[in-house]
Each structure stands twice: as C-alpha cells, then as structure tokens.
Amino acid sequence: MKFGPEAYSLEFFRERGYLRKRCRVCGEHFWTVDPERETCGDSPCEPYRFVGKALARRKMSLREVREAFLRFFEKRGHRVISPYPVVARWRSDMFLTDASIVDFQPFVTSGIAPPPANPLVISQPCIRLVDIDKVGLTFGRHLTIFEMGGAHAFNYPEKEVYWKDETVKYYHEFAQEIFGIPEGELVYKEGVWSGGGNAGPCFESISYGMELATLVFMQYKTLNGELIELPIRTVDTGYGIERFTWFSQGTPSCFDAIYGELYPKVAKIIEIPKPDEKLLLKYSPYTALVVPGKGVTVAEARRRVAEASGIPLEVIINEVEPLERIYAALDFTKSISFIISEGVVPSNVRVGYLARLLIRKTYRLLRSMGHEDKLLDLIDLQLDHWSSDFPHLREMREEVLDIVETEIKKFEETIQKGSDYVEKELSSMKKGEVRIPVEFLIRVYDERGITPDIVEPIASKLDMEIEVPENFYELVASRHLRAETGPVEDGEKKILEEVFREVPATEKAYYEQPFVSKFRAKVLKTYGNYLVLDRTHFYPEGGGAVADRGVIKNSKGSSKVVNVQMLAGGVIVHKLEGELPEVGEVVEAEIDFERRLSLMRHHTATHIILGAARKVLGRHAWQAGASKEPEIARLDISHHRRLTYEEIKQIEDEANRIVAARIPVKITLMSRNEAEARYGFQLYQGGEVPSAEIRVVEIPGWDAEACAGLHVENTEDVGIIKIIKTERIQDGVERLIFAAGPAVLPYLQEDWRLVRRIAEIIGTPVEAVERKVEEILDEVKELRREVKSLLSSAAKLRAVELSQKPTITAGGIEFYVSRENEDDREYVLKISDHLLSRPVAACFIAAYGRERVSLVATANSEALKKGVHAGKLISMIAQRLGGRGGGRDRFGEGGLGKPISEDEFIKESLNIIRELFK
C-alpha cells in the first residue's frame, strides 16, 4: 500500500518553507525546513539527541503532559472525552483498545453512528502486545501499555471540520508552544497507516531522533486488499503522552520518566540495579537498535549498540540487562492491573488468553530475578499509584489481587504437572535427531500454558535441539489479538437472503405489543415452506433466545410455525409445516403464548441473575454466553474459580430478592452515545451492538444492558428463580443452569421425588434422611479401611507367591508377569513394592480389572541399569493388545478398554520381553 506525493504535499509546508527530501538511511521521504538535513530524524536512522539534555521548556510529569495536551485542544474547539476501557467490549473483532481511534471504529468512522463530539480530544490508555518481547530492551520505545493522545475530527460530505493542513498546524503549535521544539527539529516523515479495517496516508512527527506523534488521515476502507474511499474522512492523531514526558525530562529511559517517582517504593519490594548514570546516558541514544527480528538476534543487536556507543559488550550485559528486566516488570504489571481491573478473568480464550499470557510471562520474568513472590506486591503498587487518574483501579483492587493470586497458583500447578507432559511428548519424537519445532512450543503453551523455559531443560536432558524465538510471546499474542472469523453462514440462510432480498423490512410488532398473541398480517412472499409477512408478532431467534412458535391460519387451512429467523435487511422469515397461503392473502396468526411468556421470564431472569452474580462474586463476573428456552435457561459468566454452594445460594437469594422487590422493567431506545454516557460499557454484556441506536433493558438500580430480547414488565412477573446446577465449561467460565416461574416446578418435584425415594430405600423418614445418609457413609468409610487392610495383606501374600519363581529371566533381569482379577490399583502397586524391594534386577508387569483392563509396569534401579524402561515396555504391550500406554523409566501405565485372559496377556508380554532382551 503506497500513496503518491500529492497525498503529502500541504499548503502548510509550502507556507513554512518545508522541503520534501529522502532519507539516506531508510529511503523514506520526509519534510523539513533544514536544507542540510539528510536523514528523516527517526531512530535508528539517527540516535536520540534529547537524552541527558534539557531541551523542553520545563520538565513535565505524565499527568502534566496529559493535561497540557487535553487543554491545548480544548482551547481549539475540541471537546474532552473520558477515556474508554482498555478492553474493547463494544467491538466483536478485537479484544484490546490499542489506539484511540478504536473507540470510534467501526460505527463512527463508517457513518453508522455519530461521534460523541466533533471534533474531540481524548487521552486513551492503550494496550499493545505485538511488541511485548521488546519491552525493556529499547528503554521505552516499546511499551505494552501507554496513553495515546487522540485529537479526532470526522469530516462528512455535508460538514467539513478540518483536514490535513490544520492537523499538521495543530501539532506544530503544540510542539512549539508546550515543549519549545524549534521548527528546524520538527520533521514530518511520510508513511502509511492501516488498522481496524481502515487506512490512509500519515505523517510521523519526529524530533531529536524520536517519533513523538503520528498524524493519520483515514479516508479508506480496506477490503480484500483493495482501498475503498470512505464518505467520512477521519483525522486520527496519536500523540505519545509517555514519549513527550520522556522528551521533557531527558532521562536515560522512558521508564525513568513514567515510574521515577515510584522507584523508592519499588526498591522496597525488589532490588533495583543502579548502573552509573553516565553509562546509561551513553547507552540510551542507541537503544532503538536493540530490536530483534528479521534475522537479527538480541545478542547481535547488542553488539551493534556496543559498536555504536563505544561501550564494551560485557558492560552492557552485566550492567544494563538487569535494569531492562526491572523496566519490563514495571510495564507488564501496569498492563495486568488495567486489564484485570476491567473484569477480565485469565483463561485460554479471547481476552482472557491475553491476560493469562501477560501474568505468566511476568511471573517467569520475576522468577528469573528471584522475585516471583513479589508479583502481587508490584501489582498492588501499580493499582495504588494510577488510581488517582483511573479511580476504577482502586475500586477493583481486591478483585484484581484475588484473580491474579488464583492465576499464579494455577500456573505453579501447571509448572509441576507440565514437566511430565512435555517429557512424554518429546520422548515420542525421534530422540537425538529432532529439532523441536516452534509450533510445538506454541502448542504446549496454548493447550497447557507451559512456557518455553520449562521445555528447555527437558529438551537438553533428552539431547534434543531447541531454539526458542526471542519474540515467542509476540508470536503467540499475535494469534489471539483479534476474534476468530465466525462460523460460515449456513447455505439455507444464504439462499433465503437472496430469495427475499427485494422484500421490504418486516414491521417488528412484537416490540410495541409483546403481550399480543393473535394478529392479522399480509403475505408478501413465499418460498418453499417459508413466508414473509408485512408485520409479525413472532419473535425471531436471536440474543440466545429460541424463536416463537404457533400457527398461521389461511384459506387453505392451518399451518404450524416451527421456526422464525431474522435475515439481513430486517426481513423476518417464518418456517411453516403445512400448506402455505397465497401471496397477498391476509392471514390470521396465533403465537404459543405460554411458551412465549416462559421465554420472556427466562430472559428477564438472565439479567437478574447476572446482576446477582456481579454483586456476590464481583464486577469481573461478565456474561460469557446465554441461552433461553421455554423449559430451562443458562447463563455463562467469567469467574476464576469454581462456585461454592454458599455463593450459588447467595446468587439465588439475591435474584429472588429482586423478583420480590417488584421493580418495573424499563425498555428505552436511545442513541449510542447517550446510552454509553448514562450506563457505561457494561451495556455490552451480550456483545457488540452494530447500530446508532441501542435498545436498553434496565432494571433500575440493578442491571442495564443493550438487549433486543422480549421481557416481562415487572420483576415480580418472573416468578421464583431456581439455579438447577452449575458447570465449569472452560477455565475461567462458570455456567449457571436455571429455571424461572412455572418452569421451576418440574425440577422441584423431581428433587422431592428423589428425596422420598432415598428415604424409602434407606428406611427412614424424609426429615431424617441427611442424618441417616451420614451414618451410612461413616460405615462405608470404616468398611473401606478394613478392606484396604485386607488387600494390603493379600498383596504381600501375592508378592511372596510370585517371588517364588520369575515368569521369565532375560538379560539378567527377573520379569514377573501377572494377570490380577482384583480391580484395585493400590493393591497391584503394593505387590510391586514387595517384589522390587529385593537387591536384584526386577521388573513387574501386571494387568488388572475385569471389563476394562488396566496395565502397569514397574522397574527397580538394578533393572534400569540393564536397560529396562517401564513406560516404553507397557506402551509396546498395550499396542500389541489393542490399547495405549506409556510412562517414565521406572513406572508405566496403560489400558485396553476390554477384557483379556491371563494366558493371552502373559503370552504377548513374554513375546515382547524376548524381543527386547534376546
């Protein structure tokens, strides 16, 4: 993608005497007033020239730079807009807000909805993980979290706000008035920007070796590699708030400028290396060279910096590298604080995956420094420090720390379990001749959360080659930054949309009169067993709710409505069983209203339960999915641990309290901007709403969501709410299955039937069932202890019996092969313990169980010295018998999943032993 010179030629440049030149280093074009300038000025085309110098009018903190930026544009007619969340819940195509323009894509930039102001200015916290492995190395050129100062203007065909010349003029004035940058140091490098489906030419604004802002002129939509001109031309500027702060202070690193006032508190948690400042000032100007990738390793990049700066490489490694790790830890913990504070629960999917990646990378980073136990302390410090600017951090403190602590425990368990899994997987590859592929490292991270540093020592132990990409976390993050493409639309629906393409949108009468069950309507078109009416009270499937059902009566008889779907363009199709009426005929329709009412109860109950979950569990409990059917409903919520009985009871109690409170359910259609301003972004519990107007369903004081579903008029109409059960459908997501109103009755009746049946079986009154069951369980526990003692004695006797004579002796090893009928693993292992305790090379192989046979093989140290590998042995036996198995050198297990005779098991086991130990 490239734009011609005309896209960058401005009247402003001509007036100021700017010249268009080509950089002798990178080859890109730039604009400057200095006829002698030969480079674009961006690092690494030239080193930073502001480090260690007082070039700005005065030193400014991050807060002061943010305030100066907002006030500058406010004075020039821009309305100041509050920052959006860093989790882009208003969008379905991406998870994190990585630029200020993301706040307004695609709805404002495409013309679907108006902007909240025009022009506007915002200082937007952004999170970008595409450069996560470079953080620290470049001293602040790369960050995962930063504030982007966005001054935006949206130019419509009928209303021009301002465009290129004014945009550059504003930046010019800002740089000179606020920071005192002379015009000779204001260089504008030509570039191309694309993101979020939009693109346009841009200027990178560079001074003293650093890009301080990007001025984008968004005027195209990108579709299949083509540029389609947009009716709305958007000014999209990104001022680097942290970079301007760094420039104003001239500190060795950007981290010194951002976190300098935090250093004393950080030093009380972890030791901060203190290299000589002169060394850092000498090193810093060349840090843009420390960028791995494109065939350049970190080691090679460091050598380049050493050569350019004149600092010995060993000094850089010993003095600078430890400080880079501190920088990265500060950046990562700030990112974690912001993401988790917006209700993200670490998981293996969507934004939860990115949160987990950040936490685990930070944990391993701190572990390399010997400070993994300080992760929570650093996050707590970040929450406290930034909460004066972002109050929600303080409000969410307890939840953030609890969620991160739970994630740390999960990761520690993963580390313990992961080693065995990795060794087993690597052992299945051809030992000594295989170079472990990067895809394997990514797969075990994605599936098991096992980081490369866990894999490396295991690979070394197995004499396998491994090379971990230095940008490993960037690779895995890049695969999860955007939502996966949705499932391909079914062929039938695509055909229907084509067939009914010319039909006008259906009047949605179910919104105005949700309690009407009978109506008359005109048939506009039919196709197969589908028809479209001019208006309908049948609610189509959508928002997790199934469609209405009922009947349509016409001149040919009566037909069942078995499905209702919404097509593109607002056309609603009804699927019928029976004769279809003629086009133009006026038909009589009747909805199955009891079924409709049950769906309405369940839909409102979903909103009530979500509010209850957020009150009981915390604001991190976001909706992760929902389904409403007449008989039962479910709500999936994000939560970092299994729900306890007490929590379930509290959620149920709170939900029923809201039902009993008789709160009217308010449904209001309002503009997108008004809805977001009034209710915040918790509106989007159900996901993206691609429209200028939002239908808000509100239970005042309890819950407000953008929702297209049908609801009862008052919470009391829901009736009793009963949570039937809960499930852990995936890590980080709990499912609540519930019923409301009359739909609860069958579940209560079934529970009562079961209690009475149990009372009958154990021969006790219903009111004494609990006590009686506890007595029975105590008796069972005692019997199990007795059986265990008997089995232990039996195992010892069995071992003595087997030890009389090995089944076979091969390769100097005594092999004992046995088919045990007792289906008890502990019994078999006790036999093994007795057999292998003698000072001879011995191996025990057993099959146990009747229907589904399990296998086990064990070997003592003497047998290992003679070449026995129990895991491989049991794998071969299991495969020969149609099963699977494996394990480590001392211990292997497997299974057949079918019965096997003693003779067959011993025969095949002996055959394999003879093959291996001839």
PDB file of N, CA, C and O in Angstrom, residues 862-915:
ATOM      1  N   GLU A 862      18.175 -51.525  39.713  1.00  0.00           N
ATOM      2  CA  GLU A 862      19.061 -52.503  39.084  1.00  0.00           C
ATOM      3  C   GLU A 862      18.578 -52.852  37.680  1.00  0.00           C
ATOM      4  O   GLU A 862      19.383 -53.031  36.757  1.00  0.00           O
ATOM      5  N   ALA A 863      17.263 -52.919  37.506  1.00  0.00           N
ATOM      6  CA  ALA A 863      16.707 -53.229  36.180  1.00  0.00           C
ATOM      7  C   ALA A 863      16.952 -52.080  35.203  1.00  0.00           C
ATOM      8  O   ALA A 863      17.206 -52.298  34.021  1.00  0.00           O
ATOM      9  N   LEU A 864      16.870 -50.849  35.724  1.00  0.00           N
ATOM     10  CA  LEU A 864      17.123 -49.686  34.865  1.00  0.00           C
ATOM     11  C   LEU A 864      18.549 -49.713  34.323  1.00  0.00           C
ATOM     12  O   LEU A 864      18.797 -49.359  33.167  1.00  0.00           O
ATOM     13  N   LYS A 865      19.488 -50.125  35.165  1.00  0.00           N
ATOM     14  CA  LYS A 865      20.882 -50.193  34.727  1.00  0.00           C
ATOM     15  C   LYS A 865      21.063 -51.182  33.582  1.00  0.00           C
ATOM     16  O   LYS A 865      21.989 -51.040  32.778  1.00  0.00           O
ATOM     17  N   LYS A 866      20.182 -52.172  33.497  1.00  0.00           N
ATOM     18  CA  LYS A 866      20.285 -53.193  32.448  1.00  0.00           C
ATOM     19  C   LYS A 866      19.398 -52.870  31.235  1.00  0.00           C
ATOM     20  O   LYS A 866      19.193 -53.719  30.377  1.00  0.00           O
ATOM     21  N   GLY A 867      18.850 -51.650  31.210  1.00  0.00           N
ATOM     22  CA  GLY A 867      18.156 -51.202  30.005  1.00  0.00           C
ATOM     23  C   GLY A 867      16.647 -51.251  30.024  1.00  0.00           C
ATOM     24  O   GLY A 867      15.999 -50.987  29.008  1.00  0.00           O
ATOM     25  N   VAL A 868      16.030 -51.558  31.149  1.00  0.00           N
ATOM     26  CA  VAL A 868      14.565 -51.588  31.214  1.00  0.00           C
ATOM     27  C   VAL A 868      14.020 -50.156  31.254  1.00  0.00           C
ATOM     28  O   VAL A 868      14.554 -49.300  31.952  1.00  0.00           O
ATOM     29  N   HIS A 869      12.966 -49.931  30.482  1.00  0.00           N
ATOM     30  CA  HIS A 869      12.213 -48.663  30.526  1.00  0.00           C
ATOM     31  C   HIS A 869      10.740 -49.041  30.644  1.00  0.00           C
ATOM     32  O   HIS A 869      10.109 -49.461  29.673  1.00  0.00           O
ATOM     33  N   ALA A 870      10.202 -48.908  31.855  1.00  0.00           N
ATOM     34  CA  ALA A 870       8.847 -49.405  32.125  1.00  0.00           C
ATOM     35  C   ALA A 870       7.804 -48.748  31.234  1.00  0.00           C
ATOM     36  O   ALA A 870       6.876 -49.409  30.747  1.00  0.00           O
ATOM     37  N   GLY A 871       7.937 -47.448  30.997  1.00  0.00           N
ATOM     38  CA  GLY A 871       6.971 -46.736  30.163  1.00  0.00           C
ATOM     39  C   GLY A 871       6.925 -47.262  28.748  1.00  0.00           C
ATOM     40  O   GLY A 871       5.858 -47.490  28.170  1.00  0.00           O
ATOM     41  N   LYS A 872       8.117 -47.468  28.140  1.00  0.00           N
ATOM     42  CA  LYS A 872       8.170 -47.979  26.767  1.00  0.00           C
ATOM     43  C   LYS A 872       7.675 -49.423  26.709  1.00  0.00           C
ATOM     44  O   LYS A 872       7.008 -49.834  25.760  1.00  0.00           O
ATOM     45  N   LEU A 873       8.012 -50.205  27.749  1.00  0.00           N
ATOM     46  CA  LEU A 873       7.598 -51.606  27.795  1.00  0.00           C
ATOM     47  C   LEU A 873       6.083 -51.730  27.823  1.00  0.00           C
ATOM     48  O   LEU A 873       5.479 -52.492  27.052  1.00  0.00           O
ATOM     49  N   ILE A 874       5.442 -50.949  28.689  1.00  0.00           N
ATOM     50  CA  ILE A 874       3.981 -51.040  28.787  1.00  0.00           C
ATOM     51  C   ILE A 874       3.325 -50.486  27.541  1.00  0.00           C
ATOM     52  O   ILE A 874       2.253 -50.941  27.125  1.00  0.00           O
ATOM     53  N   SER A 875       3.973 -49.501  26.875  1.00  0.00           N
ATOM     54  CA  SER A 875       3.438 -48.966  25.623  1.00  0.00           C
ATOM     55  C   SER A 875       3.410 -50.046  24.546  1.00  0.00           C
ATOM     56  O   SER A 875       2.418 -50.196  23.821  1.00  0.00           O
ATOM     57  N   MET A 876       4.499 -50.819  24.433  1.00  0.00           N
ATOM     58  CA  MET A 876       4.574 -51.882  23.422  1.00  0.00           C
ATOM     59  C   MET A 876       3.559 -52.983  23.701  1.00  0.00           C
ATOM     60  O   MET A 876       2.877 -53.470  22.789  1.00  0.00           O
ATOM     61  N   ILE A 877       3.433 -53.360  24.959  1.00  0.00           N
ATOM     62  CA  ILE A 877       2.468 -54.423  25.319  1.00  0.00           C
ATOM     63  C   ILE A 877       1.045 -53.955  25.026  1.00  0.00           C
ATOM     64  O   ILE A 877       0.235 -54.695  24.450  1.00  0.00           O
ATOM     65  N   ALA A 878       0.738 -52.718  25.426  1.00  0.00           N
ATOM     66  CA  ALA A 878      -0.613 -52.180  25.218  1.00  0.00           C
ATOM     67  C   ALA A 878      -0.947 -52.114  23.733  1.00  0.00           C
ATOM     68  O   ALA A 878      -2.050 -52.493  23.316  1.00  0.00           O
ATOM     69  N   GLN A 879       0.004 -51.632  22.917  1.00  0.00           N
ATOM     70  CA  GLN A 879      -0.241 -51.549  21.474  1.00  0.00           C
ATOM     71  C   GLN A 879      -0.470 -52.926  20.869  1.00  0.00           C
ATOM     72  O   GLN A 879      -1.341 -53.111  20.023  1.00  0.00           O
ATOM     73  N   ARG A 880       0.328 -53.898  21.300  1.00  0.00           N
ATOM     74  CA  ARG A 880       0.172 -55.266  20.780  1.00  0.00           C
ATOM     75  C   ARG A 880      -1.218 -55.831  21.094  1.00  0.00           C
ATOM     76  O   ARG A 880      -1.786 -56.601  20.315  1.00  0.00           O
ATOM     77  N   LEU A 881      -1.779 -55.381  22.224  1.00  0.00           N
ATOM     78  CA  LEU A 881      -3.084 -55.906  22.655  1.00  0.00           C
ATOM     79  C   LEU A 881      -4.244 -54.967  22.286  1.00  0.00           C
ATOM     80  O   LEU A 881      -5.369 -55.174  22.719  1.00  0.00           O
ATOM     81  N   GLY A 882      -3.944 -53.932  21.491  1.00  0.00           N
ATOM     82  CA  GLY A 882      -5.010 -53.038  21.028  1.00  0.00           C
ATOM     83  C   GLY A 882      -5.329 -51.894  21.955  1.00  0.00           C
ATOM     84  O   GLY A 882      -6.410 -51.307  21.865  1.00  0.00           O
ATOM     85  N   GLY A 883      -4.406 -51.541  22.848  1.00  0.00           N
ATOM     86  CA  GLY A 883      -4.648 -50.437  23.764  1.00  0.00           C
ATOM     87  C   GLY A 883      -3.584 -49.370  23.646  1.00  0.00           C
ATOM     88  O   GLY A 883      -2.869 -49.284  22.643  1.00  0.00           O
ATOM     89  N   ARG A 884      -3.447 -48.556  24.683  1.00  0.00           N
ATOM     90  CA  ARG A 884      -2.457 -47.478  24.696  1.00  0.00           C
ATOM     91  C   ARG A 884      -1.784 -47.442  26.047  1.00  0.00           C
ATOM     92  O   ARG A 884      -2.373 -47.822  27.070  1.00  0.00           O
ATOM     93  N   GLY A 885      -0.527 -46.948  26.059  1.00  0.00           N
ATOM     94  CA  GLY A 885       0.191 -46.853  27.317  1.00  0.00           C
ATOM     95  C   GLY A 885       1.442 -46.043  27.161  1.00  0.00           C
ATOM     96  O   GLY A 885       1.817 -45.619  26.069  1.00  0.00           O
ATOM     97  N   GLY A 886       2.135 -45.804  28.270  1.00  0.00           N
ATOM     98  CA  GLY A 886       3.369 -45.037  28.259  1.00  0.00           C
ATOM     99  C   GLY A 886       3.793 -44.729  29.673  1.00  0.00           C
ATOM    100  O   GLY A 886       3.229 -45.262  30.647  1.00  0.00           O
ATOM    101  N   GLY A 887       4.807 -43.884  29.806  1.00  0.00           N
ATOM    102  CA  GLY A 887       5.276 -43.505  31.135  1.00  0.00           C
ATOM    103  C   GLY A 887       6.759 -43.258  31.158  1.00  0.00           C
ATOM    104  O   GLY A 887       7.412 -43.134  30.121  1.00  0.00           O
ATOM    105  N   ARG A 888       7.321 -43.230  32.350  1.00  0.00           N
ATOM    106  CA  ARG A 888       8.743 -42.955  32.524  1.00  0.00           C
ATOM    107  C   ARG A 888       9.505 -44.259  32.723  1.00  0.00           C
ATOM    108  O   ARG A 888       8.935 -45.353  32.672  1.00  0.00           O
ATOM    109  N   ASP A 889      10.835 -44.130  32.973  1.00  0.00           N
ATOM    110  CA  ASP A 889      11.665 -45.335  33.024  1.00  0.00           C
ATOM    111  C   ASP A 889      11.275 -46.289  34.149  1.00  0.00           C
ATOM    112  O   ASP A 889      11.252 -47.512  33.971  1.00  0.00           O
ATOM    113  N   ARG A 890      10.921 -45.761  35.322  1.00  0.00           N
ATOM    114  CA  ARG A 890      10.597 -46.608  36.470  1.00  0.00           C
ATOM    115  C   ARG A 890       9.146 -47.091  36.493  1.00  0.00           C
ATOM    116  O   ARG A 890       8.845 -48.122  37.098  1.00  0.00           O
ATOM    117  N   PHE A 891       8.260 -46.298  35.840  1.00  0.00           N
ATOM    118  CA  PHE A 891       6.833 -46.597  36.009  1.00  0.00           C
ATOM    119  C   PHE A 891       6.067 -46.285  34.728  1.00  0.00           C
ATOM    120  O   PHE A 891       6.224 -45.219  34.140  1.00  0.00           O
ATOM    121  N   GLY A 892       5.269 -47.247  34.282  1.00  0.00           N
ATOM    122  CA  GLY A 892       4.438 -47.039  33.114  1.00  0.00           C
ATOM    123  C   GLY A 892       3.032 -47.557  33.348  1.00  0.00           C
ATOM    124  O   GLY A 892       2.825 -48.493  34.134  1.00  0.00           O
ATOM    125  N   GLU A 893       2.054 -46.930  32.685  1.00  0.00           N
ATOM    126  CA  GLU A 893       0.656 -47.366  32.809  1.00  0.00           C
ATOM    127  C   GLU A 893      -0.003 -47.355  31.453  1.00  0.00           C
ATOM    128  O   GLU A 893       0.424 -46.655  30.535  1.00  0.00           O
ATOM    129  N   GLY A 894      -1.068 -48.147  31.331  1.00  0.00           N
ATOM    130  CA  GLY A 894      -1.823 -48.172  30.089  1.00  0.00           C
ATOM    131  C   GLY A 894      -3.189 -48.775  30.319  1.00  0.00           C
ATOM    132  O   GLY A 894      -3.588 -49.054  31.454  1.00  0.00           O
ATOM    133  N   GLY A 895      -3.918 -48.963  29.232  1.00  0.00           N
ATOM    134  CA  GLY A 895      -5.251 -49.546  29.342  1.00  0.00           C
ATOM    135  C   GLY A 895      -5.665 -50.191  28.040  1.00  0.00           C
ATOM    136  O   GLY A 895      -5.177 -49.834  26.962  1.00  0.00           O
ATOM    137  N   LEU A 896      -6.562 -51.179  28.161  1.00  0.00           N
ATOM    138  CA  LEU A 896      -7.062 -51.885  26.974  1.00  0.00           C
ATOM    139  C   LEU A 896      -8.500 -51.545  26.677  1.00  0.00           C
ATOM    140  O   LEU A 896      -8.931 -51.567  25.531  1.00  0.00           O
ATOM    141  N   GLY A 897      -9.255 -51.240  27.719  1.00  0.00           N
ATOM    142  CA  GLY A 897     -10.662 -50.930  27.495  1.00  0.00           C
ATOM    143  C   GLY A 897     -11.481 -52.148  27.118  1.00  0.00           C
ATOM    144  O   GLY A 897     -12.601 -52.023  26.598  1.00  0.00           O
ATOM    145  N   LYS A 898     -10.931 -53.352  27.345  1.00  0.00           N
ATOM    146  CA  LYS A 898     -11.650 -54.591  27.020  1.00  0.00           C
ATOM    147  C   LYS A 898     -11.106 -55.706  27.903  1.00  0.00           C
ATOM    148  O   LYS A 898      -9.987 -55.609  28.437  1.00  0.00           O
ATOM    149  N   PRO A 899     -11.838 -56.816  28.069  1.00  0.00           N
ATOM    150  CA  PRO A 899     -11.348 -57.938  28.868  1.00  0.00           C
ATOM    151  C   PRO A 899     -10.196 -58.648  28.155  1.00  0.00           C
ATOM    152  O   PRO A 899     -10.053 -58.572  26.937  1.00  0.00           O
ATOM    153  N   ILE A 900      -9.350 -59.353  28.922  1.00  0.00           N
ATOM    154  CA  ILE A 900      -8.271 -60.159  28.347  1.00  0.00           C
ATOM    155  C   ILE A 900      -7.992 -61.319  29.287  1.00  0.00           C
ATOM    156  O   ILE A 900      -8.034 -61.175  30.517  1.00  0.00           O
ATOM    157  N   SER A 901      -7.711 -62.452  28.708  1.00  0.00           N
ATOM    158  CA  SER A 901      -7.455 -63.645  29.527  1.00  0.00           C
ATOM    159  C   SER A 901      -6.029 -63.619  30.068  1.00  0.00           C
ATOM    160  O   SER A 901      -5.155 -62.927  29.545  1.00  0.00           O
ATOM    161  N   GLU A 902      -5.804 -64.404  31.114  1.00  0.00           N
ATOM    162  CA  GLU A 902      -4.470 -64.489  31.703  1.00  0.00           C
ATOM    163  C   GLU A 902      -3.473 -65.034  30.696  1.00  0.00           C
ATOM    164  O   GLU A 902      -2.359 -64.509  30.550  1.00  0.00           O
ATOM    165  N   ASP A 903      -3.859 -66.084  29.973  1.00  0.00           N
ATOM    166  CA  ASP A 903      -2.944 -66.717  29.016  1.00  0.00           C
ATOM    167  C   ASP A 903      -2.527 -65.751  27.918  1.00  0.00           C
ATOM    168  O   ASP A 903      -1.353 -65.660  27.554  1.00  0.00           O
ATOM    169  N   GLU A 904      -3.503 -65.005  27.364  1.00  0.00           N
ATOM    170  CA  GLU A 904      -3.184 -64.091  26.273  1.00  0.00           C
ATOM    171  C   GLU A 904      -2.274 -62.972  26.744  1.00  0.00           C
ATOM    172  O   GLU A 904      -1.303 -62.620  26.055  1.00  0.00           O
ATOM    173  N   PHE A 905      -2.537 -62.433  27.937  1.00  0.00           N
ATOM    174  CA  PHE A 905      -1.723 -61.335  28.443  1.00  0.00           C
ATOM    175  C   PHE A 905      -0.288 -61.781  28.687  1.00  0.00           C
ATOM    176  O   PHE A 905       0.673 -61.120  28.284  1.00  0.00           O
ATOM    177  N   ILE A 906      -0.135 -62.912  29.354  1.00  0.00           N
ATOM    178  CA  ILE A 906       1.218 -63.394  29.665  1.00  0.00           C
ATOM    179  C   ILE A 906       1.961 -63.761  28.389  1.00  0.00           C
ATOM    180  O   ILE A 906       3.142 -63.435  28.218  1.00  0.00           O
ATOM    181  N   LYS A 907       1.273 -64.383  27.442  1.00  0.00           N
ATOM    182  CA  LYS A 907       1.908 -64.804  26.189  1.00  0.00           C
ATOM    183  C   LYS A 907       2.463 -63.594  25.425  1.00  0.00           C
ATOM    184  O   LYS A 907       3.637 -63.594  25.006  1.00  0.00           O
ATOM    185  N   GLU A 908       1.661 -62.543  25.238  1.00  0.00           N
ATOM    186  CA  GLU A 908       2.106 -61.378  24.472  1.00  0.00           C
ATOM    187  C   GLU A 908       3.182 -60.596  25.214  1.00  0.00           C
ATOM    188  O   GLU A 908       4.108 -60.069  24.605  1.00  0.00           O
ATOM    189  N   SER A 909       3.069 -60.560  26.561  1.00  0.00           N
ATOM    190  CA  SER A 909       4.090 -59.870  27.349  1.00  0.00           C
ATOM    191  C   SER A 909       5.438 -60.566  27.209  1.00  0.00           C
ATOM    192  O   SER A 909       6.490 -59.923  27.032  1.00  0.00           O
ATOM    193  N   LEU A 910       5.422 -61.880  27.276  1.00  0.00           N
ATOM    194  CA  LEU A 910       6.671 -62.643  27.145  1.00  0.00           C
ATOM    195  C   LEU A 910       7.274 -62.490  25.759  1.00  0.00           C
ATOM    196  O   LEU A 910       8.500 -62.405  25.601  1.00  0.00           O
ATOM    197  N   ASN A 911       6.444 -62.451  24.730  1.00  0.00           N
ATOM    198  CA  ASN A 911       6.947 -62.263  23.360  1.00  0.00           C
ATOM    199  C   ASN A 911       7.729 -60.954  23.238  1.00  0.00           C
ATOM    200  O   ASN A 911       8.799 -60.912  22.630  1.00  0.00           O
ATOM    201  N   ILE A 912       7.174 -59.889  23.827  1.00  0.00           N
ATOM    202  CA  ILE A 912       7.833 -58.582  23.749  1.00  0.00           C
ATOM    203  C   ILE A 912       9.112 -58.571  24.574  1.00  0.00           C
ATOM    204  O   ILE A 912      10.141 -58.023  24.152  1.00  0.00           O
ATOM    205  N   ILE A 913       9.088 -59.185  25.757  1.00  0.00           N
ATOM    206  CA  ILE A 913      10.305 -59.260  26.587  1.00  0.00           C
ATOM    207  C   ILE A 913      11.406 -59.987  25.837  1.00  0.00           C
ATOM    208  O   ILE A 913      12.570 -59.553  25.835  1.00  0.00           O
ATOM    209  N   ARG A 914      11.046 -61.085  25.169  1.00  0.00           N
ATOM    210  CA  ARG A 914      12.060 -61.859  24.419  1.00  0.00           C
ATOM    211  C   ARG A 914      12.612 -61.034  23.252  1.00  0.00           C
ATOM    212  O   ARG A 914      13.801 -61.104  22.929  1.00  0.00           O
ATOM    213  N   GLU A 915      11.737 -60.239  22.626  1.00  0.00           N
ATOM    214  CA  GLU A 915      12.203 -59.395  21.506  1.00  0.00           C
ATOM    215  C   GLU A 915      13.189 -58.335  21.979  1.00  0.00           C
ATOM    216  O   GLU A 915      14.172 -58.030  21.295  1.00  0.00           O
TER     217      GLU A 915
END
